[in-house]
Coordinates of C-alpha atoms and ligand atoms in Angstrom, one line a residue:
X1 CA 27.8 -88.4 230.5
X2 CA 25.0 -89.9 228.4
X3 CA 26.0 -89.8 224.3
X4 CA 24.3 -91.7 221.9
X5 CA 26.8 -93.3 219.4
X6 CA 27.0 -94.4 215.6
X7 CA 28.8 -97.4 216.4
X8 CA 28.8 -98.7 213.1
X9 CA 26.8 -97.5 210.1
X10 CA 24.6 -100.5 209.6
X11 CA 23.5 -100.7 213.5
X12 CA 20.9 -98.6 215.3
X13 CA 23.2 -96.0 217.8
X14 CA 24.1 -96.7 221.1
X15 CA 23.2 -95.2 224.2
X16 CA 26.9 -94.7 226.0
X17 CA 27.9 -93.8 229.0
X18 CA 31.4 -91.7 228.4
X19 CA 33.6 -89.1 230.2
X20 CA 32.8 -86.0 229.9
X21 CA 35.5 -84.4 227.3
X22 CA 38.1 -82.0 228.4
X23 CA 38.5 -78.7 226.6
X24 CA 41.8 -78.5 225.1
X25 CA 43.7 -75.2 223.5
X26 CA 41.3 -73.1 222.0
X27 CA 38.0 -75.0 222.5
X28 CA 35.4 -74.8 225.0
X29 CA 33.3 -77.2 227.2
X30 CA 29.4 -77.2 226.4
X31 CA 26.6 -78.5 228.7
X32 CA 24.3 -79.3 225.9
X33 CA 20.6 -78.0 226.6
X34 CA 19.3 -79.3 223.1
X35 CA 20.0 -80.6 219.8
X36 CA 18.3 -80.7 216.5
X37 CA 18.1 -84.4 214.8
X38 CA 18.5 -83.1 211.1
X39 CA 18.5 -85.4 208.0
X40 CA 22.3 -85.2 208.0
X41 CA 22.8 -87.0 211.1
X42 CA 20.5 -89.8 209.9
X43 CA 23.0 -89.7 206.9
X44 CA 26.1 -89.6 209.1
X45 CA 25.1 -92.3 211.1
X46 CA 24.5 -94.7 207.4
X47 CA 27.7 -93.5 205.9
X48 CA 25.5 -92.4 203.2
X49 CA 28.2 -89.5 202.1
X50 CA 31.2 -89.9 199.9
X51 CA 34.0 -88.8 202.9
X52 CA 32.4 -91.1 205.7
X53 CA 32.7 -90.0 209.3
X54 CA 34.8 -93.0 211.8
X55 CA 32.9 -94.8 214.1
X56 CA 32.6 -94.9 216.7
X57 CA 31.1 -90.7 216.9
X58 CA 28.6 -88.8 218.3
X59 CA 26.3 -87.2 215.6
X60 CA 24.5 -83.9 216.5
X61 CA 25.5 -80.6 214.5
X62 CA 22.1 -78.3 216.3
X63 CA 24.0 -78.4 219.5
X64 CA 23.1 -75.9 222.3
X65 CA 24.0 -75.3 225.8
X66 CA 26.2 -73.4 228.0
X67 CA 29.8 -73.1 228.7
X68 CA 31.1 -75.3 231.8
X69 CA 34.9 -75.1 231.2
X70 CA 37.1 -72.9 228.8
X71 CA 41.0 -74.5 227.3
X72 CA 44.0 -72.4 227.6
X73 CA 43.8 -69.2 225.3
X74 CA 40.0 -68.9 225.2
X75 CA 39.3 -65.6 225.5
X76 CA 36.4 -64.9 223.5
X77 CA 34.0 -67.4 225.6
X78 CA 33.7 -67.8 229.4
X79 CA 31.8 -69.5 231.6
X80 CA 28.5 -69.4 231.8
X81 CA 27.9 -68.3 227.8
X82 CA 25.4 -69.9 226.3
X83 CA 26.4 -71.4 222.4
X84 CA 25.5 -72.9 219.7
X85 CA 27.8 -75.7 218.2
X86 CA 26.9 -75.8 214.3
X87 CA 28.1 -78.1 211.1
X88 CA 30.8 -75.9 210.3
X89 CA 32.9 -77.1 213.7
X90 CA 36.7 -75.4 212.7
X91 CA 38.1 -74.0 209.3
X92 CA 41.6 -72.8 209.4
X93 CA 41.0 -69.4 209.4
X94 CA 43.7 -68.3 206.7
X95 CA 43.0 -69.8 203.6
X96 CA 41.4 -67.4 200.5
X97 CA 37.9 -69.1 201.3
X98 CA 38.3 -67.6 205.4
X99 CA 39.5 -64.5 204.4
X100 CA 37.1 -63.5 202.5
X101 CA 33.8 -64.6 204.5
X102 CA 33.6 -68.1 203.3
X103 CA 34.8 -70.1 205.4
X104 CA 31.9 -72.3 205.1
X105 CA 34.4 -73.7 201.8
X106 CA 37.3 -74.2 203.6
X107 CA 38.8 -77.7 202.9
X108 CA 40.5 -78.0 205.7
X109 CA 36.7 -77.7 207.8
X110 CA 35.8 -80.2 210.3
X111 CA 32.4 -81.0 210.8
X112 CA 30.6 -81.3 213.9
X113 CA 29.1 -84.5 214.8
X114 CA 30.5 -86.1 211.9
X115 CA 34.5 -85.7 212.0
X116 CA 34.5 -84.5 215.5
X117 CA 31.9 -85.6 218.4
X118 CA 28.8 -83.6 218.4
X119 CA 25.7 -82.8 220.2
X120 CA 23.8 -85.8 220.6
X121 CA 25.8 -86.3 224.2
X122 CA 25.1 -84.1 227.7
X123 CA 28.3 -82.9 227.0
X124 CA 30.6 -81.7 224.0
X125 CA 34.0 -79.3 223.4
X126 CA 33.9 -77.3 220.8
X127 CA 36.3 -74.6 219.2
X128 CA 35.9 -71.5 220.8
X129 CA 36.3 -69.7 217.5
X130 CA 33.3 -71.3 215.6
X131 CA 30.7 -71.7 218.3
X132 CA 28.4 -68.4 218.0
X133 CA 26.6 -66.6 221.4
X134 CA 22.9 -67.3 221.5
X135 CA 21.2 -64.3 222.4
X136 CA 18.4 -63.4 224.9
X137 CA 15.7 -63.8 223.8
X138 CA 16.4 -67.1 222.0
X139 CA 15.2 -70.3 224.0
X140 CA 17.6 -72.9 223.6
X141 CA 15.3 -75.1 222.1
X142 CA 14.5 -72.8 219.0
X143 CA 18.1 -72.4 218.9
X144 CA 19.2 -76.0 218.1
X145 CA 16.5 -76.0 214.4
X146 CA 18.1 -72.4 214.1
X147 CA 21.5 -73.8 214.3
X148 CA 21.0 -76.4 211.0
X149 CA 17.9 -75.6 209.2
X150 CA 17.5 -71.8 209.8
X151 CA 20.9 -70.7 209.1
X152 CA 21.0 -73.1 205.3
X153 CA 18.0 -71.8 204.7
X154 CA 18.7 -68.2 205.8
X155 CA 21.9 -68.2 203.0
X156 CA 20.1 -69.7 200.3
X157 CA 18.0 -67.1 200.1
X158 CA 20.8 -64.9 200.4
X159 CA 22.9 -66.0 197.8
X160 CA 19.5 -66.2 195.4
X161 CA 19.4 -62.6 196.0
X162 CA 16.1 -62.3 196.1
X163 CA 14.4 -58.8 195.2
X164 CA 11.0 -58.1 197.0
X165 CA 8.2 -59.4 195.1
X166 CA 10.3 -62.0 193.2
X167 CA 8.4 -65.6 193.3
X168 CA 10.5 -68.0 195.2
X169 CA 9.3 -71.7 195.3
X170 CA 10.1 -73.5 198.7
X171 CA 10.6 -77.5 197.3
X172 CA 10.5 -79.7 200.6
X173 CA 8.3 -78.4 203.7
X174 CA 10.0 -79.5 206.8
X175 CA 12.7 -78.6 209.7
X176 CA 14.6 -76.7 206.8
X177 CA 11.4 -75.6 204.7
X178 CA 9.1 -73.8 207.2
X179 CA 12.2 -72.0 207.8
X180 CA 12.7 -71.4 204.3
X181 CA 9.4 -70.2 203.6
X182 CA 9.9 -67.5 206.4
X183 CA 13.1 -66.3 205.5
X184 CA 11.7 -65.9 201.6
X185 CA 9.0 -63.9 203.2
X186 CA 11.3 -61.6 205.1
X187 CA 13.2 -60.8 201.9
X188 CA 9.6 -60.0 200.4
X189 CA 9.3 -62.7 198.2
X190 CA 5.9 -64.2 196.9
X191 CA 6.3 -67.4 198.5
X192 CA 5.2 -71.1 197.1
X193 CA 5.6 -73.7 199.1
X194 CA 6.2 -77.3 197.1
X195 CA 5.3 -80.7 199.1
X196 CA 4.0 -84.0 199.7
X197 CA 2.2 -83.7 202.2
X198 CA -1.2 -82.0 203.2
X199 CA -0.3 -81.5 206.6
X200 CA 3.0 -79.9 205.9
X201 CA 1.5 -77.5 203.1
X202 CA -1.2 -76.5 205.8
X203 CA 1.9 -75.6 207.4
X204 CA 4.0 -73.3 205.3
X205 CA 0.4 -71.3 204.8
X206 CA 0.5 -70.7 208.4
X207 CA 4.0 -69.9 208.1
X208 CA 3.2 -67.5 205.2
X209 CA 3.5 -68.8 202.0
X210 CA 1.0 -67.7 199.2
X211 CA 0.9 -70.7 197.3
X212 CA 0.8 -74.3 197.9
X213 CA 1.8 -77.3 195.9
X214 CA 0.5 -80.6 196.6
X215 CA 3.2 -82.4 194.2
X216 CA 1.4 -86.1 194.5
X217 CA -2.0 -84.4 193.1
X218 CA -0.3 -81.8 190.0
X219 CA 3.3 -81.3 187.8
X220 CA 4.7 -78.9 190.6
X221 CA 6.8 -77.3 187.6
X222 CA 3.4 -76.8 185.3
X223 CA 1.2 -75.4 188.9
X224 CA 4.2 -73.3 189.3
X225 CA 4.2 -71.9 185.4
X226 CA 0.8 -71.2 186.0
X227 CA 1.5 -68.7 188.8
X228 CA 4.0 -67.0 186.5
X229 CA 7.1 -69.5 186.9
X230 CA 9.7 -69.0 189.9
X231 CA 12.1 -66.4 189.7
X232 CA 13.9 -69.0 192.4
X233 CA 13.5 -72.1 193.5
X234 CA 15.1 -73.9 196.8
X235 CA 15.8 -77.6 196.6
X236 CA 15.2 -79.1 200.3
X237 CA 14.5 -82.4 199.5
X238 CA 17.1 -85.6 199.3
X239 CA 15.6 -86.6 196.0
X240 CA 16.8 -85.7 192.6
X241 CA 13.6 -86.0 190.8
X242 CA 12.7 -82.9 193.0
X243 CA 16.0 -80.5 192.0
X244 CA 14.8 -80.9 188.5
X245 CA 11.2 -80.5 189.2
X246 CA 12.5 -77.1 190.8
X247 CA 14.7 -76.4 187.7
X248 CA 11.8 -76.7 185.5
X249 CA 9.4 -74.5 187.3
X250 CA 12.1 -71.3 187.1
X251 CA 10.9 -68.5 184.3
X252 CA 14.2 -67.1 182.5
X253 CA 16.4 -65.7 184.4
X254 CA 15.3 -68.0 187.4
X255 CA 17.9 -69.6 189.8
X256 CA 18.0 -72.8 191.1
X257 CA 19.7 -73.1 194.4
X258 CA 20.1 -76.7 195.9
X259 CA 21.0 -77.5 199.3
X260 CA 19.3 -80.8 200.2
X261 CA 21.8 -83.5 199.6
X262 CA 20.9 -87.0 198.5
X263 CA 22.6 -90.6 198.9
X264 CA 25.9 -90.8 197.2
X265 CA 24.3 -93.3 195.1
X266 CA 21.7 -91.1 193.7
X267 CA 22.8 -87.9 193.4
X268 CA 22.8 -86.3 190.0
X269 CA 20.5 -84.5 188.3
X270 CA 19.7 -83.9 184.5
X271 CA 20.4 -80.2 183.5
X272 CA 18.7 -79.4 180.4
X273 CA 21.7 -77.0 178.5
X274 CA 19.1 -75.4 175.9
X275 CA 16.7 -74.4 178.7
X276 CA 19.5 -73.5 180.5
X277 CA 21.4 -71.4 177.8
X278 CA 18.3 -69.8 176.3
X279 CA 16.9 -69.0 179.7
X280 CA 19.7 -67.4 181.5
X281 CA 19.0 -69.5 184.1
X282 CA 21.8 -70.4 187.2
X283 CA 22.2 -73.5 189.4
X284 CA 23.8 -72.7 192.8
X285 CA 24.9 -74.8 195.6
X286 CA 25.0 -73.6 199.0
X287 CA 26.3 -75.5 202.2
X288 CA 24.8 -74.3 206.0
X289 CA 25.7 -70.5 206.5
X290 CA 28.7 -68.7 208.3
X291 CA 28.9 -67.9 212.0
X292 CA 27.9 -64.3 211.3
X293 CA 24.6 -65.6 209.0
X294 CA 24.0 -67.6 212.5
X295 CA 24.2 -65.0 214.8
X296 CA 22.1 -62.7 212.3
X297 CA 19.2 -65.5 212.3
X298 CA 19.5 -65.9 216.0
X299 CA 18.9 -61.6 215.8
X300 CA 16.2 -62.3 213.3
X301 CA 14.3 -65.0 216.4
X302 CA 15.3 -62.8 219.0
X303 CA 13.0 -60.1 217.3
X304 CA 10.2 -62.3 217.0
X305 CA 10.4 -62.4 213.1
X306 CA 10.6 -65.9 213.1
X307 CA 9.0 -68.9 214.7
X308 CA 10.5 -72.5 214.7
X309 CA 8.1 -75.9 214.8
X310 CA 10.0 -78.2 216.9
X311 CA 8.7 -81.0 218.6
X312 CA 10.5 -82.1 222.0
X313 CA 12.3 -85.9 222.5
X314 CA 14.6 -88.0 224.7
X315 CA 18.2 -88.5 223.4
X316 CA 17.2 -92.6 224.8
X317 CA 14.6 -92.5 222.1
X318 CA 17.2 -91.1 219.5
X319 CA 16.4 -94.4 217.0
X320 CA 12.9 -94.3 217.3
X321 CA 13.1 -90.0 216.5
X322 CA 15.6 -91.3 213.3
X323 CA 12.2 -93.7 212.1
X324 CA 10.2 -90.7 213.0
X325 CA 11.5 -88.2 210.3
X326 CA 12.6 -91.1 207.6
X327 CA 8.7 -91.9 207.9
X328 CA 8.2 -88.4 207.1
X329 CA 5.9 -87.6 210.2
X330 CA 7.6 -84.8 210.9
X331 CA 6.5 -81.7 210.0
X332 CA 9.4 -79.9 210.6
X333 CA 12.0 -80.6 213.7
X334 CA 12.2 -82.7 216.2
X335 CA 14.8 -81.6 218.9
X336 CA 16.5 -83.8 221.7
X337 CA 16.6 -81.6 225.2
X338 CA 18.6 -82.8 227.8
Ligands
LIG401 ZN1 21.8 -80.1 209.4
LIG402 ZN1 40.1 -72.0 205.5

């Protein structure tokens, strides 16, 4: 099978040819149909993180495709399913975090496509327990974005709990962002969407937001104050200038949840205490979403209350796609079919 490879995290990856895996206890064989490129892979493959994957591996956590093989004592998948493979790969199932519906904090997790192979390959096993049915309904394409990017975005604004008409400022328009902005609306929000780019606000009003903020042209936190301040704001972005921008534009009471995860190197950000204090205000993290948050976003698609901006690529052309989003062309996903 065709795989492209971190091979070493100061090299662009490899196209390989490898055998196909075999499915061992518990885990299934997946012909992958399509995989998301999301900014984590690009930081996989630099060893950007603190706990660095092993080269050589295959990145690729927005994996899609169908089952070709089944291990010994898979019974809940068969041949011919069609699944999602997503970041949270295996968690043990037993500890305090499993048992009680986050098993997205388990420490003993393994991550697909970073400490096991993912789905930038034609092939990849996966355990049976973790990958979730995509439903009719759901292309396999919008899938893979779903997989990544809809399902963090999806459980931020779930664990903001948002109240209809609150105002919840979107920081970072892009493969997670345009989902963000749609899952805000859902919830009933008053939606501002917080970017760079013109192109990328254009798209988040399409998407639904009621407010755009061009941050190179105004103070993002003062536009946003003007509106009334946020009663949340999601960090999407990989810079920390941007969290605290989003910190400063809640009103009291206002949350802060961050999910985009910078370089090692550069990521902290200054937490005023007064404001803080004085404001009521709460900083939460929240890492991808559970395999029921997937299937309930794939449920969400399925009814057509969500639309996914994806733009097709070659797994050969996997560096030139990595250049692609680091340029920031991308307006929101670009997604490797096979
Ligand atoms: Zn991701
Ligand atoms: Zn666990």
């Amino acid at each position: 099978m065709k795989a492209a490879v971190v091979t070493s995290f100061d090299a662009p990856l490899e196209i390989q040819e490898r055998p196909v895996p075999e499915p061992g206890t518990g885990q299934v064989l997946v012909r992958i149909e399509a995989c998301g490129l999301c900014h984590t892979d690009i930081h996989a493959a630099h060893g950007d993180w603190p706990v660095k994957p092993a080269p050589p591996f295959v990145p690729g956590h927005e994996g899609v495709g169908v089952v070709t093989a089944v291990g010994a004592a898979v019974t809940q998948h068969e041949i011919g399913d069609r699944v999602a493979i997503p970041w949270l790969g295996h968690a043990c199932g037993h500890c305090d975090h499993c048992i009680s519906g986050w098993e997205t904090l388990c420490e003993q997790q393994q991550n697909s496509g970073y400490a096991v192979d993912g789905g930038f390959a034609e092939y990849a096993v996966a355990d049976a327990n973790y990958v979730v049915t995509v439903p009719e309904g759901v292309s396999s394409f919008d899938a893979a974005p779903l997989t990544c990017a809809g399902v963090t975005t999806y459980k931020a604004i779930k664990v903001a709990n948002v109240s209809p008409s609150e105002r919840v400022a979107v920081f970072g328009i892009g493969g997670l962002g345009h989902l963000a902005v749609q899952y805000a609306r859902l919830v009933g929000a008053e939606v501002i969407a917080v970017d760079v780019k013109q192109s990328k606000l254009d798209l988040a009003r399409e998407l639904g937001a009621d407010h755009v903020v061009d941050a190179t042209k105004v103070d993002p936190a003062e536009a946003i104050a003007a509106l009334g301040g946020a009663d949340v704001a999601v960090a999407l972005t990989v810079s920390p200038g941007s969290f605290e921008q989003a910190f400063a534009s809640l009103r009291r009471g206002g949350r802060l949840v961050c999910v985009g995860l910078p370089p090692e190197r550069e990521g902290a950000m200054h937490l005023p205490i007064f404001d803080t204090v004085l404001g009521g205000k709460s900083v939460i993290g929240s890492i991808v979403g559970t395999r029921e948050d997937l299937a309930e976003v794939f449920r969400l698609h399925a009814l057509g209350r969500t639309k996914v901006i994806a733009e097709p690529r070659k797994l050969d052309d996997v560096n030139a796609a990595i250049d692609e989003v680091l340029s920031g062309q991308v307006n929101a996903r670009l997604v490797f079919e096979f």
